[in-house]
Structures are given as structure tokens and as C-alpha cells.
Amino acid sequence: MCNDYEQHIAWAEYCRMMQLLALDIPTQQTELDLPQADDIRISDPAPIMRAVGDTIELTRMTFAFPPSGPKGGPIFNFRSEGRSFSNSKRCLIPASAFFEFTGKKSPKAKHRFTLN
């Protein structure tokens, strides 16, 4: 998982995608549930898409896995090999791009990755 991404998916684009997938948008959902942001980092509140019954809802959650112990920090690098996620409550993160950083000293070079 990256530790920085952007969310510039417009509400109209999100609605078109849901329509193409034949998925209903809950009536209480609005463009306020999909705020745009240039940088969403570990521990920031961010929109996610999750299954609720027969629909997909947008809601906000903290970006990262919860700490493994009371004094631990958020987990953002996670090895998935050999693990089962069949009963996990997975979600989708609406992101228009993600960032990776290179270099050994600050400030590191920031590289933007997108499908566009």
C-alpha cells in the first residue's frame, strides 16, 4: 500500500462508473461523500467504498490498517502472501493517482502514478 495518494474523481464520474457496473448509489450519498484532495496520507480521514447489503456506500475511514498493539503506529506496508482475506471487510479506495518516493535524503523525489 502506498502512503500518499490523490483523490480527484468527480462525483459525476463516480456516478457514471456505478451506472456502468449496474450498482445503485444509496439515496443519501452526495458529492460531499467524495471530497477531492491533492494529498491523502497515512492517518488522514479519506473516502472509501464498501459493500453494505446489495449496495456500495461511500464513507470516510482513516487511511491505514489499525496498529497491532496499543503503542504501535498505523500499518501501511503489509505482506499479503500466505494470508486469507475471505472473511475480511475489504474496501476500495477511490484514488486518481498514487505517489512513490525515491532518494535517501529529504526532500525525496515524489513520483505520481496514474492510469490517465
Backbone atoms as SQL, in Angstrom:
CREATE TABLE atoms (id INTEGER PRIMARY KEY, chain TEXT, resi INTEGER, resn TEXT, atom TEXT, x REAL, y REAL, z REAL);
INSERT INTO atoms VALUES
  (1, 'A', 1, 'MET', 'N', 0.855, -1.171, 0.000),
  (2, 'A', 1, 'MET', 'CA', 0.000, 0.000, 0.000),
  (3, 'A', 1, 'MET', 'C', 0.895, 1.225, 0.000),
  (4, 'A', 2, 'CYS', 'N', 0.544, 2.205, -0.787),
  (5, 'A', 2, 'CYS', 'CA', 1.304, 3.450, -0.814),
  (6, 'A', 2, 'CYS', 'C', 1.002, 4.258, 0.449),
  (7, 'A', 3, 'ASN', 'N', 1.769, 5.308, 0.671),
  (8, 'A', 3, 'ASN', 'CA', 1.490, 6.126, 1.850),
  (9, 'A', 3, 'ASN', 'C', 1.068, 7.542, 1.494),
  (10, 'A', 4, 'ASP', 'N', 0.746, 7.777, 0.217),
  (11, 'A', 4, 'ASP', 'CA', 0.271, 9.091, -0.222),
  (12, 'A', 4, 'ASP', 'C', -0.464, 8.897, -1.548),
  (13, 'A', 5, 'TYR', 'N', -1.666, 9.436, -1.657),
  (14, 'A', 5, 'TYR', 'CA', -2.402, 9.369, -2.916),
  (15, 'A', 5, 'TYR', 'C', -3.280, 10.598, -3.065),
  (16, 'A', 6, 'GLU', 'N', -3.826, 10.780, -4.274),
  (17, 'A', 6, 'GLU', 'CA', -4.733, 11.904, -4.517),
  (18, 'A', 6, 'GLU', 'C', -6.104, 11.366, -4.890),
  (19, 'A', 7, 'GLN', 'N', -7.123, 12.178, -4.656),
  (20, 'A', 7, 'GLN', 'CA', -8.493, 11.814, -4.999),
  (21, 'A', 7, 'GLN', 'C', -9.098, 12.989, -5.764),
  (22, 'A', 8, 'HIS', 'N', -9.140, 12.848, -7.092),
  (23, 'A', 8, 'HIS', 'CA', -9.727, 13.876, -7.950),
  (24, 'A', 8, 'HIS', 'C', -10.829, 13.277, -8.825),
  (25, 'A', 9, 'ILE', 'N', -11.468, 12.221, -8.363),
  (26, 'A', 9, 'ILE', 'CA', -12.585, 11.631, -9.098),
  (27, 'A', 9, 'ILE', 'C', -13.814, 12.482, -8.814),
  (28, 'A', 10, 'ALA', 'N', -14.381, 13.049, -9.865),
  (29, 'A', 10, 'ALA', 'CA', -15.558, 13.907, -9.719),
  (30, 'A', 10, 'ALA', 'C', -16.792, 13.055, -9.428),
  (31, 'A', 11, 'TRP', 'N', -17.756, 13.652, -8.750),
  (32, 'A', 11, 'TRP', 'CA', -18.993, 12.956, -8.397),
  (33, 'A', 11, 'TRP', 'C', -19.688, 12.414, -9.645),
  (34, 'A', 12, 'ALA', 'N', -19.763, 13.198, -10.720),
  (35, 'A', 12, 'ALA', 'CA', -20.429, 12.751, -11.946),
  (36, 'A', 12, 'ALA', 'C', -19.712, 11.533, -12.537),
  (37, 'A', 13, 'GLU', 'N', -18.393, 11.529, -12.501),
  (38, 'A', 13, 'GLU', 'CA', -17.615, 10.389, -12.993),
  (39, 'A', 13, 'GLU', 'C', -17.876, 9.147, -12.136),
  (40, 'A', 14, 'TYR', 'N', -17.935, 9.328, -10.826),
  (41, 'A', 14, 'TYR', 'CA', -18.246, 8.225, -9.908),
  (42, 'A', 14, 'TYR', 'C', -19.633, 7.655, -10.225),
  (43, 'A', 15, 'CYS', 'N', -20.615, 8.523, -10.417),
  (44, 'A', 15, 'CYS', 'CA', -21.985, 8.069, -10.726),
  (45, 'A', 15, 'CYS', 'C', -22.029, 7.303, -12.046),
  (46, 'A', 16, 'ARG', 'N', -21.299, 7.781, -13.062),
  (47, 'A', 16, 'ARG', 'CA', -21.245, 7.061, -14.349),
  (48, 'A', 16, 'ARG', 'C', -20.632, 5.675, -14.171),
  (49, 'A', 17, 'MET', 'N', -19.560, 5.587, -13.392),
  (50, 'A', 17, 'MET', 'CA', -18.910, 4.296, -13.153),
  (51, 'A', 17, 'MET', 'C', -19.881, 3.328, -12.478),
  (52, 'A', 18, 'MET', 'N', -20.592, 3.808, -11.464),
  (53, 'A', 18, 'MET', 'CA', -21.540, 2.955, -10.756),
  (54, 'A', 18, 'MET', 'C', -22.654, 2.495, -11.692),
  (55, 'A', 19, 'GLN', 'N', -23.104, 3.387, -12.566),
  (56, 'A', 19, 'GLN', 'CA', -24.150, 3.038, -13.523),
  (57, 'A', 19, 'GLN', 'C', -23.642, 1.970, -14.501),
  (58, 'A', 20, 'LEU', 'N', -22.412, 2.117, -14.992),
  (59, 'A', 20, 'LEU', 'CA', -21.835, 1.126, -15.902),
  (60, 'A', 20, 'LEU', 'C', -21.708, -0.241, -15.247),
  (61, 'A', 21, 'LEU', 'N', -21.473, -0.252, -13.944),
  (62, 'A', 21, 'LEU', 'CA', -21.361, -1.506, -13.199),
  (63, 'A', 21, 'LEU', 'C', -22.716, -2.031, -12.727),
  (64, 'A', 22, 'ALA', 'N', -23.789, -1.323, -13.069),
  (65, 'A', 22, 'ALA', 'CA', -25.152, -1.676, -12.658),
  (66, 'A', 22, 'ALA', 'C', -25.277, -1.741, -11.137),
  (67, 'A', 23, 'LEU', 'N', -24.622, -0.801, -10.457),
  (68, 'A', 23, 'LEU', 'CA', -24.693, -0.708, -8.999),
  (69, 'A', 23, 'LEU', 'C', -25.455, 0.544, -8.597),
  (70, 'A', 24, 'ASP', 'N', -26.328, 0.391, -7.630),
  (71, 'A', 24, 'ASP', 'CA', -27.098, 1.530, -7.154),
  (72, 'A', 24, 'ASP', 'C', -26.263, 2.387, -6.216),
  (73, 'A', 25, 'ILE', 'N', -26.540, 3.681, -6.241),
  (74, 'A', 25, 'ILE', 'CA', -25.932, 4.618, -5.300),
  (75, 'A', 25, 'ILE', 'C', -26.968, 4.888, -4.224),
  (76, 'A', 26, 'PRO', 'N', -26.633, 4.675, -2.958),
  (77, 'A', 26, 'PRO', 'CA', -27.604, 4.956, -1.893),
  (78, 'A', 26, 'PRO', 'C', -28.127, 6.388, -2.005),
  (79, 'A', 27, 'THR', 'N', -29.411, 6.563, -1.779),
  (80, 'A', 27, 'THR', 'CA', -30.041, 7.869, -1.989),
  (81, 'A', 27, 'THR', 'C', -29.468, 8.964, -1.105),
  (82, 'A', 28, 'GLN', 'N', -28.910, 8.609, 0.047),
  (83, 'A', 28, 'GLN', 'CA', -28.366, 9.635, 0.934),
  (84, 'A', 28, 'GLN', 'C', -26.967, 10.094, 0.513),
  (85, 'A', 29, 'GLN', 'N', -26.343, 9.427, -0.452),
  (86, 'A', 29, 'GLN', 'CA', -24.994, 9.790, -0.885),
  (87, 'A', 29, 'GLN', 'C', -25.021, 11.041, -1.753),
  (88, 'A', 30, 'THR', 'N', -24.051, 11.922, -1.560),
  (89, 'A', 30, 'THR', 'CA', -23.917, 13.134, -2.370),
  (90, 'A', 30, 'THR', 'C', -22.450, 13.356, -2.695),
  (91, 'A', 31, 'GLU', 'N', -22.189, 14.404, -3.463),
  (92, 'A', 31, 'GLU', 'CA', -20.805, 14.748, -3.796),
  (93, 'A', 31, 'GLU', 'C', -19.972, 15.078, -2.555),
  (94, 'A', 32, 'LEU', 'N', -20.632, 15.401, -1.444),
  (95, 'A', 32, 'LEU', 'CA', -19.907, 15.671, -0.199),
  (96, 'A', 32, 'LEU', 'C', -19.247, 14.408, 0.362),
  (97, 'A', 33, 'ASP', 'N', -19.719, 13.234, -0.068),
  (98, 'A', 33, 'ASP', 'CA', -19.135, 11.966, 0.380),
  (99, 'A', 33, 'ASP', 'C', -17.881, 11.583, -0.408),
  (100, 'A', 34, 'LEU', 'N', -17.568, 12.370, -1.441),
  (101, 'A', 34, 'LEU', 'CA', -16.402, 12.085, -2.279),
  (102, 'A', 34, 'LEU', 'C', -15.554, 13.355, -2.420),
  (103, 'A', 35, 'PRO', 'N', -15.001, 13.854, -1.311),
  (104, 'A', 35, 'PRO', 'CA', -14.220, 15.095, -1.389),
  (105, 'A', 35, 'PRO', 'C', -12.921, 14.887, -2.162),
  (106, 'A', 36, 'GLN', 'N', -12.522, 15.922, -2.872),
  (107, 'A', 36, 'GLN', 'CA', -11.275, 15.858, -3.614),
  (108, 'A', 36, 'GLN', 'C', -10.123, 16.330, -2.730),
  (109, 'A', 37, 'ALA', 'N', -8.951, 15.747, -2.950),
  (110, 'A', 37, 'ALA', 'CA', -7.774, 16.102, -2.153),
  (111, 'A', 37, 'ALA', 'C', -6.515, 15.827, -2.966),
  (112, 'A', 38, 'ASP', 'N', -5.541, 16.724, -2.858),
  (113, 'A', 38, 'ASP', 'CA', -4.267, 16.554, -3.556),
  (114, 'A', 38, 'ASP', 'C', -3.378, 15.516, -2.891),
  (115, 'A', 39, 'ASP', 'N', -3.415, 15.445, -1.582),
  (116, 'A', 39, 'ASP', 'CA', -2.571, 14.516, -0.831),
  (117, 'A', 39, 'ASP', 'C', -3.359, 13.913, 0.317),
  (118, 'A', 40, 'ILE', 'N', -3.525, 12.608, 0.281),
  (119, 'A', 40, 'ILE', 'CA', -4.115, 11.874, 1.406),
  (120, 'A', 40, 'ILE', 'C', -3.001, 10.973, 1.919),
  (121, 'A', 41, 'ARG', 'N', -2.659, 11.164, 3.170),
  (122, 'A', 41, 'ARG', 'CA', -1.523, 10.448, 3.761),
  (123, 'A', 41, 'ARG', 'C', -1.993, 9.532, 4.886),
  (124, 'A', 42, 'ILE', 'N', -1.089, 8.690, 5.349),
  (125, 'A', 42, 'ILE', 'CA', -1.367, 7.775, 6.451),
  (126, 'A', 42, 'ILE', 'C', -1.991, 8.543, 7.610),
  (127, 'A', 43, 'SER', 'N', -3.053, 7.996, 8.157),
  (128, 'A', 43, 'SER', 'CA', -3.825, 8.534, 9.293),
  (129, 'A', 43, 'SER', 'C', -4.794, 9.647, 8.919),
  (130, 'A', 44, 'ASP', 'N', -4.833, 10.079, 7.649),
  (131, 'A', 44, 'ASP', 'CA', -5.824, 11.076, 7.226),
  (132, 'A', 44, 'ASP', 'C', -7.181, 10.404, 7.044),
  (133, 'A', 45, 'PRO', 'N', -8.274, 11.097, 7.358),
  (134, 'A', 45, 'PRO', 'CA', -9.593, 10.564, 7.003),
  (135, 'A', 45, 'PRO', 'C', -9.770, 10.667, 5.490),
  (136, 'A', 46, 'ALA', 'N', -10.330, 9.624, 4.896),
  (137, 'A', 46, 'ALA', 'CA', -10.459, 9.587, 3.444),
  (138, 'A', 46, 'ALA', 'C', -11.684, 8.777, 3.046),
  (139, 'A', 47, 'PRO', 'N', -12.248, 9.053, 1.841),
  (140, 'A', 47, 'PRO', 'CA', -13.400, 8.279, 1.391),
  (141, 'A', 47, 'PRO', 'C', -12.996, 6.867, 0.984),
  (142, 'A', 48, 'ILE', 'N', -13.875, 5.923, 1.277),
  (143, 'A', 48, 'ILE', 'CA', -13.709, 4.538, 0.828),
  (144, 'A', 48, 'ILE', 'C', -15.049, 4.045, 0.297),
  (145, 'A', 49, 'MET', 'N', -15.017, 2.991, -0.494),
  (146, 'A', 49, 'MET', 'CA', -16.225, 2.346, -0.997),
  (147, 'A', 49, 'MET', 'C', -16.294, 0.977, -0.344),
  (148, 'A', 50, 'ARG', 'N', -17.461, 0.657, 0.243),
  (149, 'A', 50, 'ARG', 'CA', -17.616, -0.653, 0.882),
  (150, 'A', 50, 'ARG', 'C', -19.003, -1.202, 0.594),
  (151, 'A', 51, 'ALA', 'N', -19.085, -2.530, 0.620),
  (152, 'A', 51, 'ALA', 'CA', -20.364, -3.199, 0.394),
  (153, 'A', 51, 'ALA', 'C', -21.213, -3.106, 1.654),
  (154, 'A', 52, 'VAL', 'N', -22.463, -2.709, 1.458),
  (155, 'A', 52, 'VAL', 'CA', -23.458, -2.684, 2.531),
  (156, 'A', 52, 'VAL', 'C', -24.722, -3.289, 1.936),
  (157, 'A', 53, 'GLY', 'N', -24.998, -4.535, 2.292),
  (158, 'A', 53, 'GLY', 'CA', -26.138, -5.222, 1.687),
  (159, 'A', 53, 'GLY', 'C', -25.908, -5.378, 0.196),
  (160, 'A', 54, 'ASP', 'N', -26.873, -4.912, -0.597),
  (161, 'A', 54, 'ASP', 'CA', -26.781, -5.010, -2.052),
  (162, 'A', 54, 'ASP', 'C', -26.245, -3.745, -2.697),
  (163, 'A', 55, 'THR', 'N', -25.771, -2.793, -1.912),
  (164, 'A', 55, 'THR', 'CA', -25.281, -1.541, -2.475),
  (165, 'A', 55, 'THR', 'C', -23.823, -1.306, -2.078),
  (166, 'A', 56, 'ILE', 'N', -23.253, -0.323, -2.702),
  (167, 'A', 56, 'ILE', 'CA', -21.900, 0.132, -2.378),
  (168, 'A', 56, 'ILE', 'C', -22.047, 1.531, -1.805),
  (169, 'A', 57, 'GLU', 'N', -21.537, 1.727, -0.601),
  (170, 'A', 57, 'GLU', 'CA', -21.647, 3.050, 0.011),
  (171, 'A', 57, 'GLU', 'C', -20.279, 3.705, 0.104),
  (172, 'A', 58, 'LEU', 'N', -20.301, 5.020, 0.034),
  (173, 'A', 58, 'LEU', 'CA', -19.115, 5.820, 0.297),
  (174, 'A', 58, 'LEU', 'C', -19.151, 6.232, 1.754),
  (175, 'A', 59, 'THR', 'N', -18.045, 6.088, 2.427),
  (176, 'A', 59, 'THR', 'CA', -17.946, 6.543, 3.811),
  (177, 'A', 59, 'THR', 'C', -16.504, 6.963, 4.046),
  (178, 'A', 60, 'ARG', 'N', -16.239, 7.576, 5.170),
  (179, 'A', 60, 'ARG', 'CA', -14.880, 8.018, 5.485),
  (180, 'A', 60, 'ARG', 'C', -14.276, 7.122, 6.557),
  (181, 'A', 61, 'MET', 'N', -13.002, 6.778, 6.343),
  (182, 'A', 61, 'MET', 'CA', -12.248, 5.995, 7.316),
  (183, 'A', 61, 'MET', 'C', -10.825, 6.537, 7.360),
  (184, 'A', 62, 'THR', 'N', -10.103, 6.146, 8.381),
  (185, 'A', 62, 'THR', 'CA', -8.701, 6.523, 8.476),
  (186, 'A', 62, 'THR', 'C', -7.891, 5.694, 7.492),
  (187, 'A', 63, 'PHE', 'N', -6.989, 6.346, 6.758),
  (188, 'A', 63, 'PHE', 'CA', -6.171, 5.678, 5.760),
  (189, 'A', 63, 'PHE', 'C', -5.004, 4.964, 6.433),
  (190, 'A', 64, 'ALA', 'N', -5.119, 3.668, 6.639),
  (191, 'A', 64, 'ALA', 'CA', -4.086, 2.772, 7.187),
  (192, 'A', 64, 'ALA', 'C', -4.788, 1.636, 7.911),
  (193, 'A', 65, 'PHE', 'N', -4.060, 0.550, 8.126),
  (194, 'A', 65, 'PHE', 'CA', -4.563, -0.513, 8.986),
  (195, 'A', 65, 'PHE', 'C', -4.376, -0.062, 10.426),
  (196, 'A', 66, 'PRO', 'N', -5.251, -0.478, 11.334),
  (197, 'A', 66, 'PRO', 'CA', -5.066, -0.097, 12.739),
  (198, 'A', 66, 'PRO', 'C', -3.781, -0.701, 13.304),
  (199, 'A', 67, 'PRO', 'N', -3.202, -0.054, 14.316),
  (200, 'A', 67, 'PRO', 'CA', -1.973, -0.590, 14.917),
  (201, 'A', 67, 'PRO', 'C', -2.199, -1.976, 15.509),
  (202, 'A', 68, 'SER', 'N', -1.144, -2.755, 15.544),
  (203, 'A', 68, 'SER', 'CA', -1.259, -4.113, 16.080),
  (204, 'A', 68, 'SER', 'C', -1.269, -4.135, 17.600),
  (205, 'A', 69, 'GLY', 'N', -0.833, -3.088, 18.240),
  (206, 'A', 69, 'GLY', 'CA', -0.814, -3.012, 19.704),
  (207, 'A', 69, 'GLY', 'C', -1.136, -1.607, 20.169),
  (208, 'A', 70, 'PRO', 'N', -1.314, -1.430, 21.464),
  (209, 'A', 70, 'PRO', 'CA', -1.727, -0.126, 21.978),
  (210, 'A', 70, 'PRO', 'C', -0.707, 0.985, 21.746),
  (211, 'A', 71, 'LYS', 'N', 0.558, 0.650, 21.605),
  (212, 'A', 71, 'LYS', 'CA', 1.579, 1.680, 21.406),
  (213, 'A', 71, 'LYS', 'C', 2.095, 1.728, 19.974),
  (214, 'A', 72, 'GLY', 'N', 1.553, 0.875, 19.115),
  (215, 'A', 72, 'GLY', 'CA', 2.020, 0.817, 17.736),
  (216, 'A', 72, 'GLY', 'C', 1.440, 1.930, 16.885),
  (217, 'A', 73, 'GLY', 'N', 2.133, 2.241, 15.819),
  (218, 'A', 73, 'GLY', 'CA', 1.652, 3.232, 14.866),
  (219, 'A', 73, 'GLY', 'C', 0.815, 2.572, 13.791),
  (220, 'A', 74, 'PRO', 'N', 0.212, 3.364, 12.912),
  (221, 'A', 74, 'PRO', 'CA', -0.603, 2.801, 11.832),
  (222, 'A', 74, 'PRO', 'C', 0.258, 1.940, 10.909),
  (223, 'A', 75, 'ILE', 'N', -0.349, 0.909, 10.353),
  (224, 'A', 75, 'ILE', 'CA', 0.356, -0.027, 9.475),
  (225, 'A', 75, 'ILE', 'C', -0.022, 0.304, 8.037),
  (226, 'A', 76, 'PHE', 'N', 0.995, 0.526, 7.182),
  (227, 'A', 76, 'PHE', 'CA', 0.693, 0.813, 5.787),
  (228, 'A', 76, 'PHE', 'C', 1.458, -0.085, 4.822),
  (229, 'A', 77, 'ASN', 'N', 2.417, -0.829, 5.278),
  (230, 'A', 77, 'ASN', 'CA', 3.068, -1.865, 4.473),
  (231, 'A', 77, 'ASN', 'C', 2.688, -3.206, 5.071),
  (232, 'A', 78, 'PHE', 'N', 2.108, -4.074, 4.234),
  (233, 'A', 78, 'PHE', 'CA', 1.514, -5.293, 4.758),
  (234, 'A', 78, 'PHE', 'C', 1.781, -6.420, 3.782),
  (235, 'A', 79, 'ARG', 'N', 2.391, -7.471, 4.219),
  (236, 'A', 79, 'ARG', 'CA', 2.662, -8.620, 3.358),
  (237, 'A', 79, 'ARG', 'C', 1.405, -9.484, 3.286),
  (238, 'A', 80, 'SER', 'N', 0.907, -9.726, 2.073),
  (239, 'A', 80, 'SER', 'CA', -0.332, -10.490, 1.920),
  (240, 'A', 80, 'SER', 'C', -0.103, -11.946, 1.535),
  (241, 'A', 81, 'GLU', 'N', 1.110, -12.305, 1.131),
  (242, 'A', 81, 'GLU', 'CA', 1.385, -13.685, 0.728),
  (243, 'A', 81, 'GLU', 'C', 1.087, -14.637, 1.875),
  (244, 'A', 82, 'GLY', 'N', 0.336, -15.696, 1.564),
  (245, 'A', 82, 'GLY', 'CA', 0.045, -16.721, 2.556),
  (246, 'A', 82, 'GLY', 'C', -1.056, -16.357, 3.540),
  (247, 'A', 83, 'ARG', 'N', -1.732, -15.242, 3.327),
  (248, 'A', 83, 'ARG', 'CA', -2.810, -14.838, 4.240),
  (249, 'A', 83, 'ARG', 'C', -4.154, -14.982, 3.538),
  (250, 'A', 84, 'SER', 'N', -5.167, -15.240, 4.312),
  (251, 'A', 84, 'SER', 'CA', -6.523, -15.350, 3.773),
  (252, 'A', 84, 'SER', 'C', -7.310, -14.098, 4.138),
  (253, 'A', 85, 'PHE', 'N', -8.007, -13.559, 3.147),
  (254, 'A', 85, 'PHE', 'CA', -8.826, -12.374, 3.372),
  (255, 'A', 85, 'PHE', 'C', -10.302, -12.654, 3.093),
  (256, 'A', 86, 'SER', 'N', -10.681, -13.934, 3.064),
  (257, 'A', 86, 'SER', 'CA', -12.044, -14.291, 2.676),
  (258, 'A', 86, 'SER', 'C', -13.097, -13.704, 3.604),
  (259, 'A', 87, 'ASN', 'N', -12.826, -13.567, 4.867),
  (260, 'A', 87, 'ASN', 'CA', -13.811, -13.003, 5.796),
  (261, 'A', 87, 'ASN', 'C', -13.483, -11.573, 6.207),
  (262, 'A', 88, 'SER', 'N', -12.566, -10.949, 5.503),
  (263, 'A', 88, 'SER', 'CA', -12.203, -9.580, 5.871),
  (264, 'A', 88, 'SER', 'C', -13.214, -8.608, 5.276),
  (265, 'A', 89, 'LYS', 'N', -13.271, -7.468, 5.844),
  (266, 'A', 89, 'LYS', 'CA', -14.177, -6.420, 5.362),
  (267, 'A', 89, 'LYS', 'C', -13.374, -5.489, 4.467),
  (268, 'A', 90, 'ARG', 'N', -13.154, -5.940, 3.258),
  (269, 'A', 90, 'ARG', 'CA', -12.350, -5.183, 2.307),
  (270, 'A', 90, 'ARG', 'C', -13.105, -3.969, 1.803),
  (271, 'A', 91, 'CYS', 'N', -12.354, -3.010, 1.295),
  (272, 'A', 91, 'CYS', 'CA', -12.955, -1.813, 0.719),
  (273, 'A', 91, 'CYS', 'C', -12.129, -1.386, -0.491),
  (274, 'A', 92, 'LEU', 'N', -12.692, -0.484, -1.268),
  (275, 'A', 92, 'LEU', 'CA', -11.977, 0.125, -2.389),
  (276, 'A', 92, 'LEU', 'C', -11.665, 1.564, -2.018),
  (277, 'A', 93, 'ILE', 'N', -10.518, 2.028, -2.424),
  (278, 'A', 93, 'ILE', 'CA', -10.136, 3.413, -2.182),
  (279, 'A', 93, 'ILE', 'C', -10.234, 4.150, -3.511),
  (280, 'A', 94, 'PRO', 'N', -11.148, 5.124, -3.629),
  (281, 'A', 94, 'PRO', 'CA', -11.225, 5.890, -4.872),
  (282, 'A', 94, 'PRO', 'C', -10.021, 6.832, -4.959),
  (283, 'A', 95, 'ALA', 'N', -9.101, 6.522, -5.836),
  (284, 'A', 95, 'ALA', 'CA', -7.886, 7.323, -5.993),
  (285, 'A', 95, 'ALA', 'C', -7.671, 7.614, -7.470),
  (286, 'A', 96, 'SER', 'N', -7.292, 8.828, -7.787),
  (287, 'A', 96, 'SER', 'CA', -6.985, 9.175, -9.168),
  (288, 'A', 96, 'SER', 'C', -5.496, 9.002, -9.462),
  (289, 'A', 97, 'ALA', 'N', -4.668, 8.963, -8.423),
  (290, 'A', 97, 'ALA', 'CA', -3.229, 8.739, -8.576),
  (291, 'A', 97, 'ALA', 'C', -2.651, 8.337, -7.227),
  (292, 'A', 98, 'PHE', 'N', -1.474, 7.708, -7.270),
  (293, 'A', 98, 'PHE', 'CA', -0.744, 7.454, -6.027),
  (294, 'A', 98, 'PHE', 'C', 0.691, 7.898, -6.227),
  (295, 'A', 99, 'PHE', 'N', 1.392, 8.076, -5.135),
  (296, 'A', 99, 'PHE', 'CA', 2.747, 8.611, -5.178),
  (297, 'A', 99, 'PHE', 'C', 3.733, 7.639, -4.542),
  (298, 'A', 100, 'GLU', 'N', 4.904, 7.574, -5.118),
  (299, 'A', 100, 'GLU', 'CA', 6.034, 6.846, -4.542),
  (300, 'A', 100, 'GLU', 'C', 7.196, 7.824, -4.470),
  (301, 'A', 101, 'PHE', 'N', 8.092, 7.583, -3.533),
  (302, 'A', 101, 'PHE', 'CA', 9.196, 8.500, -3.292),
  (303, 'A', 101, 'PHE', 'C', 10.520, 7.769, -3.468),
  (304, 'A', 102, 'THR', 'N', 11.517, 8.469, -4.039),
  (305, 'A', 102, 'THR', 'CA', 12.856, 7.905, -4.185),
  (306, 'A', 102, 'THR', 'C', 13.875, 8.866, -3.592),
  (307, 'A', 103, 'GLY', 'N', 14.989, 8.319, -3.222),
  (308, 'A', 103, 'GLY', 'CA', 16.057, 9.121, -2.646),
  (309, 'A', 103, 'GLY', 'C', 16.320, 8.690, -1.222),
  (310, 'A', 104, 'LYS', 'N', 17.489, 9.045, -0.745),
  (311, 'A', 104, 'LYS', 'CA', 17.860, 8.663, 0.614),
  (312, 'A', 104, 'LYS', 'C', 17.726, 9.810, 1.594),
  (313, 'A', 105, 'LYS', 'N', 17.758, 11.035, 1.097),
  (314, 'A', 105, 'LYS', 'CA', 17.696, 12.191, 1.985),
  (315, 'A', 105, 'LYS', 'C', 16.480, 13.036, 1.653),
  (316, 'A', 106, 'SER', 'N', 16.008, 13.732, 2.653),
  (317, 'A', 106, 'SER', 'CA', 14.873, 14.631, 2.474),
  (318, 'A', 106, 'SER', 'C', 15.378, 15.938, 1.856),
  (319, 'A', 107, 'PRO', 'N', 14.652, 16.524, 0.922),
  (320, 'A', 107, 'PRO', 'CA', 13.369, 16.047, 0.405),
  (321, 'A', 107, 'PRO', 'C', 13.567, 14.989, -0.682),
  (322, 'A', 108, 'LYS', 'N', 12.819, 13.923, -0.564),
  (323, 'A', 108, 'LYS', 'CA', 12.875, 12.850, -1.550),
  (324, 'A', 108, 'LYS', 'C', 12.096, 13.260, -2.796),
  (325, 'A', 109, 'ALA', 'N', 12.440, 12.648, -3.925),
  (326, 'A', 109, 'ALA', 'CA', 11.734, 12.918, -5.175),
  (327, 'A', 109, 'ALA', 'C', 10.376, 12.221, -5.141),
  (328, 'A', 110, 'LYS', 'N', 9.331, 12.949, -5.484),
  (329, 'A', 110, 'LYS', 'CA', 7.961, 12.429, -5.468),
  (330, 'A', 110, 'LYS', 'C', 7.555, 12.077, -6.898),
  (331, 'A', 111, 'HIS', 'N', 7.083, 10.837, -7.115),
  (332, 'A', 111, 'HIS', 'CA', 6.682, 10.368, -8.439),
  (333, 'A', 111, 'HIS', 'C', 5.193, 10.038, -8.416),
  (334, 'A', 112, 'ARG', 'N', 4.455, 10.589, -9.382),
  (335, 'A', 112, 'ARG', 'CA', 2.998, 10.406, -9.467),
  (336, 'A', 112, 'ARG', 'C', 2.685, 9.309, -10.486),
  (337, 'A', 113, 'PHE', 'N', 1.820, 8.364, -10.105),
  (338, 'A', 113, 'PHE', 'CA', 1.390, 7.268, -10.971),
  (339, 'A', 113, 'PHE', 'C', -0.119, 7.344, -11.157),
  (340, 'A', 114, 'THR', 'N', -0.560, 7.257, -12.417),
  (341, 'A', 114, 'THR', 'CA', -1.984, 7.306, -12.730),
  (342, 'A', 114, 'THR', 'C', -2.255, 6.463, -13.971),
  (343, 'A', 115, 'LEU', 'N', -3.512, 6.144, -14.221),
  (344, 'A', 115, 'LEU', 'CA', -3.885, 5.398, -15.426),
  (345, 'A', 115, 'LEU', 'C', -4.161, 6.316, -16.602),
  (346, 'A', 116, 'ASN', 'N', -4.253, 7.606, -16.359),
  (347, 'A', 116, 'ASN', 'CA', -4.545, 8.564, -17.449),
  (348, 'A', 116, 'ASN', 'C', -3.301, 8.989, -18.173);
